[in-house]
Coordinates of C-alpha atoms and ligand atoms in Angstrom, one line a residue:
X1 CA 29.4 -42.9 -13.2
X2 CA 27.8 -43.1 -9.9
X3 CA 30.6 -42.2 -7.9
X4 CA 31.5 -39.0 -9.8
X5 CA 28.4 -38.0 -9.7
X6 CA 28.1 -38.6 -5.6
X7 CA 32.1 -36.2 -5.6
X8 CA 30.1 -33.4 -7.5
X9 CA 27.3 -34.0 -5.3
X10 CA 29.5 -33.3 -2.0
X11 CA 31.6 -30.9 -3.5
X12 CA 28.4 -28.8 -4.2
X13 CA 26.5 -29.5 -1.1
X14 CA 30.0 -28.4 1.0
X15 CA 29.7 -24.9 -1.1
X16 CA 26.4 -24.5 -0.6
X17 CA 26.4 -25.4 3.2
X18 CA 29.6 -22.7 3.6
X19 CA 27.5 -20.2 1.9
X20 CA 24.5 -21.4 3.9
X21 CA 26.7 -21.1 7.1
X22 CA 27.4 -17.3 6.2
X23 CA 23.6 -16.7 5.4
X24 CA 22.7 -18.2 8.4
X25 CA 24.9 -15.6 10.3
X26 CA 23.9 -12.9 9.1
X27 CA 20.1 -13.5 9.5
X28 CA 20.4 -14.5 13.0
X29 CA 22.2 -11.2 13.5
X30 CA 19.4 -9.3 11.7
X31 CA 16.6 -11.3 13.3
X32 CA 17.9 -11.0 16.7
X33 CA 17.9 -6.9 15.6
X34 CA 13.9 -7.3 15.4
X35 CA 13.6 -9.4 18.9
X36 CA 10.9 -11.9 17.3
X37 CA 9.5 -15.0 19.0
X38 CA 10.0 -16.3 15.6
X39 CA 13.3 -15.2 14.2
X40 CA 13.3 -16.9 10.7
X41 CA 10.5 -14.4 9.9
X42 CA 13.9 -12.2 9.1
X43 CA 14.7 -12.8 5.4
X44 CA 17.6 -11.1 4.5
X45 CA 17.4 -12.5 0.7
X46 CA 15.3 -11.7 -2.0
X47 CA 13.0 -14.5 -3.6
X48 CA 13.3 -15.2 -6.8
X49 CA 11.5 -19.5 -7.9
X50 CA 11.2 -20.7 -4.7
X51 CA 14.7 -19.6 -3.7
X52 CA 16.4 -17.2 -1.1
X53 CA 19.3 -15.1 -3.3
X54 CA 21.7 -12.7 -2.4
X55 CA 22.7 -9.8 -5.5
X56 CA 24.1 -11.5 -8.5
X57 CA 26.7 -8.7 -7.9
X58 CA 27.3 -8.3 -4.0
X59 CA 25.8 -5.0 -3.2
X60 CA 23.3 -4.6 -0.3
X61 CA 20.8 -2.1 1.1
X62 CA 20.8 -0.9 4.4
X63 CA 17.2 -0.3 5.9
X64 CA 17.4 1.6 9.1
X65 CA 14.8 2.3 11.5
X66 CA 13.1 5.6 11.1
X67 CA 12.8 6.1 15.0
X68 CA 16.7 5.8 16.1
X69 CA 18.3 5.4 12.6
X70 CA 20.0 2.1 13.8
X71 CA 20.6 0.1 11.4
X72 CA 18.3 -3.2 11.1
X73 CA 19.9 -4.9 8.7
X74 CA 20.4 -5.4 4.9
X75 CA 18.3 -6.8 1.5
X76 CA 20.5 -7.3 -1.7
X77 CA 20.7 -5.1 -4.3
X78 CA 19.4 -7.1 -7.1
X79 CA 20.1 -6.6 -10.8
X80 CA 18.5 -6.5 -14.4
X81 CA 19.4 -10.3 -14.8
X82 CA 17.7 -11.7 -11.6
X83 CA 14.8 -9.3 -12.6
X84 CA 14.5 -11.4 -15.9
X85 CA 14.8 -14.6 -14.3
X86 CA 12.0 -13.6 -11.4
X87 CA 9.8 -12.7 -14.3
X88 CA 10.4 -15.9 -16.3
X89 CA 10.2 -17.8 -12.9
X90 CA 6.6 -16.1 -12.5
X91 CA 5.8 -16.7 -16.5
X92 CA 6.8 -20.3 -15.7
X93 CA 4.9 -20.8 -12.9
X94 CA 1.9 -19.4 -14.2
X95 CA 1.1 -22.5 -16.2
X96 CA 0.2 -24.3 -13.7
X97 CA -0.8 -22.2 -11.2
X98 CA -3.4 -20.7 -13.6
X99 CA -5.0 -24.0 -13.9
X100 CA -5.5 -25.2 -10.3
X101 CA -8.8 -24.7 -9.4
X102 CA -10.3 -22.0 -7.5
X103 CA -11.1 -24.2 -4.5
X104 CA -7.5 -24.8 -4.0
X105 CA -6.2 -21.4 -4.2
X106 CA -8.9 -20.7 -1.9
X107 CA -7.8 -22.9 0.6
X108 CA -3.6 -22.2 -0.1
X109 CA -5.0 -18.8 0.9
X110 CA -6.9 -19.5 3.9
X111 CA -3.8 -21.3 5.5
X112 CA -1.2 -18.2 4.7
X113 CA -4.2 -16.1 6.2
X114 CA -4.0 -18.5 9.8
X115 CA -0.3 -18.1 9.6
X116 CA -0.7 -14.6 9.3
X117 CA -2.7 -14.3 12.2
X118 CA -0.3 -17.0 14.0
X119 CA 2.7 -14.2 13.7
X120 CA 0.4 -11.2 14.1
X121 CA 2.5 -10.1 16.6
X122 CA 5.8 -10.5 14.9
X123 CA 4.7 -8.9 11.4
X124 CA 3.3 -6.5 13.8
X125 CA 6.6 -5.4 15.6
X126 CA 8.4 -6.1 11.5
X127 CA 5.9 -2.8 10.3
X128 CA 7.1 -1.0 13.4
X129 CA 10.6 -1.7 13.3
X130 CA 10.9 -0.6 9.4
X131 CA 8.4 2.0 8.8
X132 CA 8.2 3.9 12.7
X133 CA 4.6 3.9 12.8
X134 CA 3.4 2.4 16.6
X135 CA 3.2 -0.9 17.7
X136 CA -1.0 -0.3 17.7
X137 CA -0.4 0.7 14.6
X138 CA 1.8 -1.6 13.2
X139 CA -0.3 -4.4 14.8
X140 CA -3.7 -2.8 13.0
X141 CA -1.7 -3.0 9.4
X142 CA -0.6 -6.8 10.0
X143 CA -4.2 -7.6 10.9
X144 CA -5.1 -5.7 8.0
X145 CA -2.7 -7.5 5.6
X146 CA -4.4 -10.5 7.0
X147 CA -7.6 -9.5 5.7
X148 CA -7.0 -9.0 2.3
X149 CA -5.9 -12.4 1.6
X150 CA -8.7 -13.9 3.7
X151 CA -11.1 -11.5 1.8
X152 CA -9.7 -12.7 -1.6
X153 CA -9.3 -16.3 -0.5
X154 CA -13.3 -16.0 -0.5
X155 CA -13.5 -14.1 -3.6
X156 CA -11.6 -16.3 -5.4
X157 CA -14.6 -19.3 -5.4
X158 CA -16.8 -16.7 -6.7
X159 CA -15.6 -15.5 -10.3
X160 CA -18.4 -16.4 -11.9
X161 CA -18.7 -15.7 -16.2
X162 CA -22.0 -15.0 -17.6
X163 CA -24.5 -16.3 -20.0
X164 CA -25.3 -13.9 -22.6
X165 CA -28.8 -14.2 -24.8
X166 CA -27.6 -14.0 -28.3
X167 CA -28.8 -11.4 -30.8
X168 CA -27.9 -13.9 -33.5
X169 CA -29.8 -17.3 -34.4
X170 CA -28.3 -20.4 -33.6
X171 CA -25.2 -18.8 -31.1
X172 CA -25.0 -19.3 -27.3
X173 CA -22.6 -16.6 -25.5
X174 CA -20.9 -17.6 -22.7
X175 CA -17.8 -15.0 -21.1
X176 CA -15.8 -16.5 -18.7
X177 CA -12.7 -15.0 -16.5
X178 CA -9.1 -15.8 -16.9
X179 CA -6.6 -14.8 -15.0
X180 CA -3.8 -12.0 -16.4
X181 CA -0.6 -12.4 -14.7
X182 CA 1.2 -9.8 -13.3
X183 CA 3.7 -7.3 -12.0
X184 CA 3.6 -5.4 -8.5
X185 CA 5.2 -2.1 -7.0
X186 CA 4.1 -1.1 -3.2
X187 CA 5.3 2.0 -1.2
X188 CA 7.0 2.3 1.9
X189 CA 3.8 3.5 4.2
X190 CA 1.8 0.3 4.7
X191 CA 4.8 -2.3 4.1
X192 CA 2.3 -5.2 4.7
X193 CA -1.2 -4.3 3.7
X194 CA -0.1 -2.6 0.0
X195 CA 1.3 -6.3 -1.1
X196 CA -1.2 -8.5 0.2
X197 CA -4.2 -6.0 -1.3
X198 CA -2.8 -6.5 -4.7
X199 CA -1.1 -10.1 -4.1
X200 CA -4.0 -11.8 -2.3
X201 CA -6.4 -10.8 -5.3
X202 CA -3.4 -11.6 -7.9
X203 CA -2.9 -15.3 -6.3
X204 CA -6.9 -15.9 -6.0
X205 CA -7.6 -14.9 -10.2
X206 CA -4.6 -17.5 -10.2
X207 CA -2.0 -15.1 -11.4
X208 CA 1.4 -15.1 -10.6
X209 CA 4.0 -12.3 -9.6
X210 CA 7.2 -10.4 -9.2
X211 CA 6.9 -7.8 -6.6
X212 CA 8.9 -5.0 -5.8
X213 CA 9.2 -4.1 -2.3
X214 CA 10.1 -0.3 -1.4
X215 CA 14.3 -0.2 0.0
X216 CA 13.1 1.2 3.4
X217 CA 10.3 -1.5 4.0
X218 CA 11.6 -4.3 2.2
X219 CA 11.6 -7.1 5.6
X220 CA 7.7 -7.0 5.7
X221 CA 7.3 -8.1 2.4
X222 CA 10.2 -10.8 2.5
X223 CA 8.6 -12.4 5.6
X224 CA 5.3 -12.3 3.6
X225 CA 7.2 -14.7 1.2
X226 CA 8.6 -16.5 4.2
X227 CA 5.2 -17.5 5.2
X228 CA 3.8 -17.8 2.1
X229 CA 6.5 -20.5 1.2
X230 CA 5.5 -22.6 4.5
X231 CA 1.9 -22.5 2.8
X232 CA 3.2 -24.0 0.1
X233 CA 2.7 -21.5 -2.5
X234 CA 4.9 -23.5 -5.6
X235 CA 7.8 -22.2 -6.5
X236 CA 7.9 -19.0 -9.4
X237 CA 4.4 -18.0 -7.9
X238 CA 5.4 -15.3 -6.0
X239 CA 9.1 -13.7 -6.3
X240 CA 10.2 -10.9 -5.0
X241 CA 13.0 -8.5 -6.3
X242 CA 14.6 -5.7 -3.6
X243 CA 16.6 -2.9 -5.3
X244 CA 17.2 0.6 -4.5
X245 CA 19.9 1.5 -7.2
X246 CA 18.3 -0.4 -10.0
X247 CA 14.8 0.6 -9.8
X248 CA 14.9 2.5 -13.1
X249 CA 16.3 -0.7 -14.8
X250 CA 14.1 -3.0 -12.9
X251 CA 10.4 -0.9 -13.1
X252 CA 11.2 -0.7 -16.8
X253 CA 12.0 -4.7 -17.2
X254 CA 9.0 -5.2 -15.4
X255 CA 7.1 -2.5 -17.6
X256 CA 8.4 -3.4 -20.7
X257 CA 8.1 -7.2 -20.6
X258 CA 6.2 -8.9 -23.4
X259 CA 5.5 -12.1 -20.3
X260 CA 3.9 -9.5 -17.2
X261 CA 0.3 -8.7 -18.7
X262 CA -0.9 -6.2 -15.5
X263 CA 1.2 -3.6 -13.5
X264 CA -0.4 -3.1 -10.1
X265 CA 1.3 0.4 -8.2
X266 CA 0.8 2.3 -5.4
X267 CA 3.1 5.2 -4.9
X268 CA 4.0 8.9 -6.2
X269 CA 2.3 10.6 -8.8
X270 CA 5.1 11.2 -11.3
X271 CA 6.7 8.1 -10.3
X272 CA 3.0 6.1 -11.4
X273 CA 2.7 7.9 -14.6
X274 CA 6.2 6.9 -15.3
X275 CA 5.3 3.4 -14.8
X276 CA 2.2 3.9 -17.2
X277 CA 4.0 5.8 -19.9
X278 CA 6.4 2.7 -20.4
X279 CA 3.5 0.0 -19.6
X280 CA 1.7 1.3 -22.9
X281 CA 4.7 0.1 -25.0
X282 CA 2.8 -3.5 -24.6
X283 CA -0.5 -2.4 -23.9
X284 CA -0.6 -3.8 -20.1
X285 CA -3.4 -3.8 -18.1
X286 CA -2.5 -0.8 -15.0
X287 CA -4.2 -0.2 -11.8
X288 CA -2.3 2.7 -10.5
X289 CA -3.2 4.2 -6.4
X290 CA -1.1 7.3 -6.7
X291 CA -1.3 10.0 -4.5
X292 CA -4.4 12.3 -3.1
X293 CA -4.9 15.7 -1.4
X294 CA -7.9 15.2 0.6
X295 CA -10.1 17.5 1.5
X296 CA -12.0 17.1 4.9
X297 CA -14.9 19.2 5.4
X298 CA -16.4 20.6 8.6
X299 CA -19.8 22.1 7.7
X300 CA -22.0 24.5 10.3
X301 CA -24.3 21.4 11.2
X302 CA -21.9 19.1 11.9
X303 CA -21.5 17.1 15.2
X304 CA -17.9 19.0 16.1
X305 CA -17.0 15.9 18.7
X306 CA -17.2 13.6 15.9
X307 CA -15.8 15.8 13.4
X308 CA -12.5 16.3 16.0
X309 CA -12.4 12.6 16.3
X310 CA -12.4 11.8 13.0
X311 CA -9.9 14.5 12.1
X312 CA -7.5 13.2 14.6
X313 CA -7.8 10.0 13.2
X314 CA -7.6 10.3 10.0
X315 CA -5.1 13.6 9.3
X316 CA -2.9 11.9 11.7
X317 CA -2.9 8.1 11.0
X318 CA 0.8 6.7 10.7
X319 CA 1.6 10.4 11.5
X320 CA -0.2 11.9 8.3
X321 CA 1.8 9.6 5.8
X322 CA -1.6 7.6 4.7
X323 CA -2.2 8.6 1.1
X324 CA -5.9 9.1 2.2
X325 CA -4.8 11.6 5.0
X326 CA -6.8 14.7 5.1
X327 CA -4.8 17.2 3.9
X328 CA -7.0 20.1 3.6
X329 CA -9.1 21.1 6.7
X330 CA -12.4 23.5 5.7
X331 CA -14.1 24.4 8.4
X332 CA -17.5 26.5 8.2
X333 CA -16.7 29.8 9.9
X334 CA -19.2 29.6 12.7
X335 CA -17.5 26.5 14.0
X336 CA -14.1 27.4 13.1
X337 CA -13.0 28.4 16.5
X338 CA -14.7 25.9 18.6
X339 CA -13.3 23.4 16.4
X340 CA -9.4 24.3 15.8
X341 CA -9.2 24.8 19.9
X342 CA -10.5 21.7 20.4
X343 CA -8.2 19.7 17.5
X344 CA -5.6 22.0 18.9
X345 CA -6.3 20.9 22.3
X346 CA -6.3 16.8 21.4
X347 CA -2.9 17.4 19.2
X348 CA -1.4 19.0 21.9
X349 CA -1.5 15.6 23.9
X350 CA 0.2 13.5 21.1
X351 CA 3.4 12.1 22.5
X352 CA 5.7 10.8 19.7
X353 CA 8.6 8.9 19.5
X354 CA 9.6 5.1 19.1
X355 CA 6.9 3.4 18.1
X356 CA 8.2 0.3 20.5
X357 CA 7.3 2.2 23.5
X358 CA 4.0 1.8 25.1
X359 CA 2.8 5.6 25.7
X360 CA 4.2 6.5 22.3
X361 CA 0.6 7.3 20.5
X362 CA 2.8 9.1 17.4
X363 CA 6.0 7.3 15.4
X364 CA 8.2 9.3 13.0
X365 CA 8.3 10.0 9.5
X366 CA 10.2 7.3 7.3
X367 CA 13.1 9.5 6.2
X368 CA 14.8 13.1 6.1
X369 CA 13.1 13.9 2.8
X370 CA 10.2 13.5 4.2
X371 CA 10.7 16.1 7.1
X372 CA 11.8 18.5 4.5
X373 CA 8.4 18.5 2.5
X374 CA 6.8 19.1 6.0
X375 CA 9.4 21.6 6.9
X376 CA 8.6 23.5 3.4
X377 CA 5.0 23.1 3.2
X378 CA 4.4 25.1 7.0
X379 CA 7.2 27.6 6.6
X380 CA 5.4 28.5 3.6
X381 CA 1.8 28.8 4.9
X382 CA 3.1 30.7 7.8
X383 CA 4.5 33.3 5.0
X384 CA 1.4 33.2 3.8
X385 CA -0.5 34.6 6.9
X386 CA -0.9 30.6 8.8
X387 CA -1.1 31.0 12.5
X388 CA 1.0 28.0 14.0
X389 CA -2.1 26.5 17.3
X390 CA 0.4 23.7 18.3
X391 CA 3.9 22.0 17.5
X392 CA 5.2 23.8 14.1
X393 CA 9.1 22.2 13.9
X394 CA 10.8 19.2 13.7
X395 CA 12.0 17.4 16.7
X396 CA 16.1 17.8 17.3
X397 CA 18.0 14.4 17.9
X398 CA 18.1 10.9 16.4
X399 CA 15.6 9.8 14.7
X400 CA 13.2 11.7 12.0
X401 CA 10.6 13.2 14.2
X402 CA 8.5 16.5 13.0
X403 CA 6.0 17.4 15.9
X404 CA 2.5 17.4 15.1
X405 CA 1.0 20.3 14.1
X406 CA -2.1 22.6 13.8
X407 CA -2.6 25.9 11.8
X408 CA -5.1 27.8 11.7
X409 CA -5.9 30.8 9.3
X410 CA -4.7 28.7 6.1
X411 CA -5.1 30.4 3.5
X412 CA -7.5 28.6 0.5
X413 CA -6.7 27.4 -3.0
X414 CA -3.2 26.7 -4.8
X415 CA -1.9 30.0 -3.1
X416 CA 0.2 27.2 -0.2
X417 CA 1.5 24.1 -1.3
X418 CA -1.5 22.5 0.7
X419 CA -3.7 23.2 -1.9
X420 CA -0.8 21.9 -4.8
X421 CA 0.9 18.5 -3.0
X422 CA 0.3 15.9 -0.4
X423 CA 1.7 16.9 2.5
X424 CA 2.5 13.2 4.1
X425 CA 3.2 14.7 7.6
X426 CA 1.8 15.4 10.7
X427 CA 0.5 18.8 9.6
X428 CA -3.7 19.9 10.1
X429 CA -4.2 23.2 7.7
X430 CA -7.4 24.6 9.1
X431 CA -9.2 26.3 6.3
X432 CA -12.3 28.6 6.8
X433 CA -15.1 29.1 4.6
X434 CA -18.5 30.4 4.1
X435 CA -20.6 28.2 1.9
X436 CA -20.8 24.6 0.5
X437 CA -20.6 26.2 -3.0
X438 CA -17.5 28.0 -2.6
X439 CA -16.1 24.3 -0.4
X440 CA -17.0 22.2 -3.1
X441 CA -15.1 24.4 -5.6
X442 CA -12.5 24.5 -3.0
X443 CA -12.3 20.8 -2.5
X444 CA -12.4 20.0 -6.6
X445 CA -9.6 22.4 -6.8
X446 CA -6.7 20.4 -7.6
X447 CA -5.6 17.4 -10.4
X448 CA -6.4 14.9 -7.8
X449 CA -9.2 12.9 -6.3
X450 CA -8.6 9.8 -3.6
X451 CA -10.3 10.4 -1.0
X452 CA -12.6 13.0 0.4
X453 CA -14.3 13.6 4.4
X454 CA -17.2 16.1 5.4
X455 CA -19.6 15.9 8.3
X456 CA -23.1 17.5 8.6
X457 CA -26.2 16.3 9.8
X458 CA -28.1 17.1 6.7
X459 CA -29.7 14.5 4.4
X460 CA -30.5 17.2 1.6
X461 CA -26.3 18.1 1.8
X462 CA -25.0 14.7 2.3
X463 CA -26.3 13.7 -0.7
X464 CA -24.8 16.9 -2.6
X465 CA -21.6 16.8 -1.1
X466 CA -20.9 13.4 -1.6
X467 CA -22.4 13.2 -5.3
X468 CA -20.2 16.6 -6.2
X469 CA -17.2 15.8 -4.4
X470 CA -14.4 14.8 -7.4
X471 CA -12.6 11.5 -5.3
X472 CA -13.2 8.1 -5.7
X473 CA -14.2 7.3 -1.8
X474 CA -16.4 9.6 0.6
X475 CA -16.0 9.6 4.5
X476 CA -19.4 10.8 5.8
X477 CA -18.8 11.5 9.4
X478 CA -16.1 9.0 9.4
X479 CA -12.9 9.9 9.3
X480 CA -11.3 6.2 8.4
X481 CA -13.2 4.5 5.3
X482 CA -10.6 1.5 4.3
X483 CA -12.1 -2.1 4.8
X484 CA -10.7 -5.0 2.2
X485 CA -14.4 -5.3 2.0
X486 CA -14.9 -2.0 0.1
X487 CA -13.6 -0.9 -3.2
X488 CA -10.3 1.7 -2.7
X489 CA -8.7 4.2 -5.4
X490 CA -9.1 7.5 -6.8
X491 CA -10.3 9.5 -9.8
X492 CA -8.5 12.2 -12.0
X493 CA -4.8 12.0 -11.1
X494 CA -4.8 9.1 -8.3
X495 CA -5.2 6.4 -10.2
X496 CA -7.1 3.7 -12.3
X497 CA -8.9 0.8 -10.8
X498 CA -10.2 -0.3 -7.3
X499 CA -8.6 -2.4 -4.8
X500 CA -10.2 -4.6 -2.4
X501 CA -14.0 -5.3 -2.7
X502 CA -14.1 -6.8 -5.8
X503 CA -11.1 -5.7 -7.1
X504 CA -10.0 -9.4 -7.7
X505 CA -11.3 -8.3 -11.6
X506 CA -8.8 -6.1 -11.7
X507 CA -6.3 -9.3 -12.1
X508 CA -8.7 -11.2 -14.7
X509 CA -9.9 -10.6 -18.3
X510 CA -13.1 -11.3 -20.2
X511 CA -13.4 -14.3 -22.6
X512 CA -16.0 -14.3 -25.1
X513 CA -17.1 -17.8 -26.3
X514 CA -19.3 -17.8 -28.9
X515 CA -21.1 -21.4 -29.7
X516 CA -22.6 -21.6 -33.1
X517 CA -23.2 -25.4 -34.9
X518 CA -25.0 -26.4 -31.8
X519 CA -28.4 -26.9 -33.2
X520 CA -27.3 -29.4 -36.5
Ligands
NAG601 C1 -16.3 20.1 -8.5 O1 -16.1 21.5 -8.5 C2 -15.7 22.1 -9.7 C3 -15.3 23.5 -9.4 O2 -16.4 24.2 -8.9 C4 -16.8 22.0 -10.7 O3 -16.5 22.5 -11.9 C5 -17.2 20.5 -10.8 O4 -18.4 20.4 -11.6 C6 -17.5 19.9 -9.5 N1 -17.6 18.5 -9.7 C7 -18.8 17.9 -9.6 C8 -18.8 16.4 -9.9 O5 -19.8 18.5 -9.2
NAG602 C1 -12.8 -4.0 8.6 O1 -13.9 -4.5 9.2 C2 -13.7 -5.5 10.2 C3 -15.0 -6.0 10.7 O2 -15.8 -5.0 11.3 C4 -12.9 -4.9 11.3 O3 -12.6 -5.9 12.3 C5 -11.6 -4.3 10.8 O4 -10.9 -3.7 11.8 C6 -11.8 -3.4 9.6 N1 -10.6 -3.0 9.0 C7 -10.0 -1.8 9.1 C8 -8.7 -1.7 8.4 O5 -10.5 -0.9 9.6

């Protein structure tokens, strides 16, 4: 008996160690692609209970990098059935991990957040490598990551219920908060920061989850896992499922299951109200950050300095592929000029290319699609009457480069494709108006509302503007608003719920308990 089982034993351990061996290869090839001081940050498996796993059926996706298209390396292809068994891993898990208490998810938290900031520079150079955005910028998101989950390791402590006076004789309310359990879907444009702004607030309400990176961006979120698993996160309490091929299958699993309670999603329009369409057939709970067109508004009393700084900053942050990029530029006619030469002037100076390189201040966009929206979105204005100030084309040779642009004389409303879409490129469309009526009309004018920028010097107009303008969060002579501090999401089209601030209710529900028999 206890030799045959020590023969299956070694017969299974030699398997494992061959397949290990191969592994082992293939991530040391990958890793050394990223140049890491710590290579096993390079997970070239999904995560699905604790475990690294390949594709039940073989297949692979090849991420490239957006600057050179090299390839990087590769993340499984992972099917329907390893969806199911990540989901009843997290349903499993959530058991337990529902009932620690809040002071040790606090402090599970606090140590992935110092081993976050241990490998700043690695998760740093990870963001670069897969999405193209600089190494400044790249950096900025991996401290930014890191703040979420030290932000929610602190909220976590603090969910407090209520007491409620009771309109009836003889009850005592009390509402407490328990957590929901959940599933999560991030984009491509902030690899890092999307995951831990939904996971960090997921794993404080003491939810569990199944996460579904993007297919170009997938290595940030796997060496999230990595790190979380040297925490020691338990096993089933965060999975993570890479597809490409089977995200139809896959998003509707996750949708559709009667275990997942909350959908968390950041991404396209259509592709979120997809997701909520199928999430109604059991009545989940959905935060959705979909898409914005924001409207950036120069008025006649603004400080023009700030107001180019700000534009700069925040039009052309990760190369205008921030879903709270200004996208439309309205600019009161008696500054108009002063201010498009000088924007002009500041673009012109951009240099782009790999985001590795020091003097680099621009990176690419992620893919050819991308480009294409660009290319279509300023051939268009330009038909329309659009002056092109600087740059105006894409960028010949490897990589998917588009130069950063300026154009002036845009004409207003749905007439361009400005005034209809995101742009997600490294395009300014310089709008002129006359007065803050006819801006505000301007600015309300389409079916979405993320975010929203103006500068003026005006109290009376500040107060107006900002209380008229149809977003969920207003830059005031700022032109970068995001903290994990501060609530984030949109209104009409953009999306349901906040993230960050305290956005850690988003992954809890209300209990009523109503005491009666306590006065016998
Ligand atoms: C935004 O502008 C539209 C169009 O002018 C207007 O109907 C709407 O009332 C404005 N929204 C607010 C909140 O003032
Ligand atoms: C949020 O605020 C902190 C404290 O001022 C700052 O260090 C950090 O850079 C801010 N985060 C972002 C993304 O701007």
């Amino acid at each position: 008996m206890g030799s045959a089982l020590f023969f299956l034993t070694l017969t299974s351990l030699k398997t494992v160690a061959k397949q290990n061996q191969l592994v082992r290869f293939r991530m040391a090839s990958t890793a050394a692609t990223f140049g890491l001081k710590d290579p096993s940050l390079i997970r070239t498996q999904g995560f699905v209970n604790g475990k690294w796993v390949d594709g039940e059926e073989g297949g692979k996706i090849t991420v490239t990098n957006p600057a050179n298209n090299a390839e990087l390396g590769t993340v499984p292809e992972m099917t329907l059935t390893q969806t199911k068994e990540a989901i009843a891993a997290a349903a499993d898990a959530f058991k337990s991990w529902s009932k620690t208490t809040a002071k040790h998810r606090h402090d599970l938290l606090m140590k992935l957040h110092r081993l976050m900031l241990q490998h700043h520079d690695d998760l740093g150079r990870i963001v670069t490598l897969e999405n193209g955005k600089t190494l400044t910028e790249g950096k900025g998101e991996s401290a930014y990551s890191a703040s979420f989950i030290e932000w929610f390791a602190e909220e976590a402590v603090r969910t407090y219920g209520e007491q409620i006076p009771s309109s009836m004789p003889g009850i005592r309310n009390l509402v407490i908060k328990q957590p929901i359990g959940n599933g999560i879907f991030t984009p491509w444009n902030f690899p890092s920061a999307m995951i831990t702004r939904k996971l960090g607030a997921a794993l404080a309400a003491g939810c569990t989850s199944v996460i579904k990176p993007p297919p170009e961006t997938p290595f940030s979120a796997l060496a999230l896992a990595e790190l979380a698993s040297r925490a020691g996160f338990p096993d089933g309490v965060i999975n993570i499922v890479t597809t490409q091929k089977n995200v139809i299958p896959i998003g509707k699993e996750i949708c559709e299951s009667k275990t997942i309670r909350k959908i968390s999603f950041t991404g396209s329009t259509p592709v979120a109200k997809l997701l909520y369409g199928i999430a109604s057939s059991t009545m989940k709970k959905v935060s959705i950050e979909a898409g914005g067109n924001s409207p950036f508004i120069v008025f006649g009393d603004a400080d023009i300095d700030d107001a180019v700084e700000g534009a700069v900053a925040c039009k052309f942050r990760g190369s205008g592929q921030t879903c709270v990029c200004a996208n439309r530029i309205y600019v009161h006619s008696s500054v108009y000029a002063e201010f498009a030469s000088r924007l002009a002037e500041k673009v012109a100076a951009f240099k782009i290319g790999d985001g590795l390189l020091s003097d680099t201040t621009h990176g690419p966009l992620i893919h050819e699609k991308a480009i294409s929206k660009v290319v279509k979105h300023v051939e268009d204005a330009v038909s329309k009457g659009a002056q092109i100030l600087v740059g105006g084309k894409r960028r010949d040779g490897p990589g998917s480069f588009y130069e950063p642009t300026v154009l002036s004389d845009v004409p207003a409303g749905p007439s361009t494709f400005f005034g209809q879409e995101e742009t997600f490129g490294p395009v300014a469309a310089l709008i002129k108006f006359e007065t803050e009526k006819e801006v505000i009309e301007l600015a309300n004018d389409t079916d979405v509302g993320l975010a929203g920028y103006f500068y003026s010097r005006d109290i009376g107009r500040i107060w107006r503007v900002a209380e008229a303008l149809e977003v969920g969060m207003v830059g005031i002579n700022t032109g970068i608003i995001a903290n994990a501090t501060v609530p984030f999401g949109g209104v009409k089209e953009s999306g349901l719920g906040r993230e960050g601030g305290h956005g850690i209710n988003e992954y809890m529900q209300e209990k009523l308990l109503a005491f009666g028999g306590l006065d016998k």
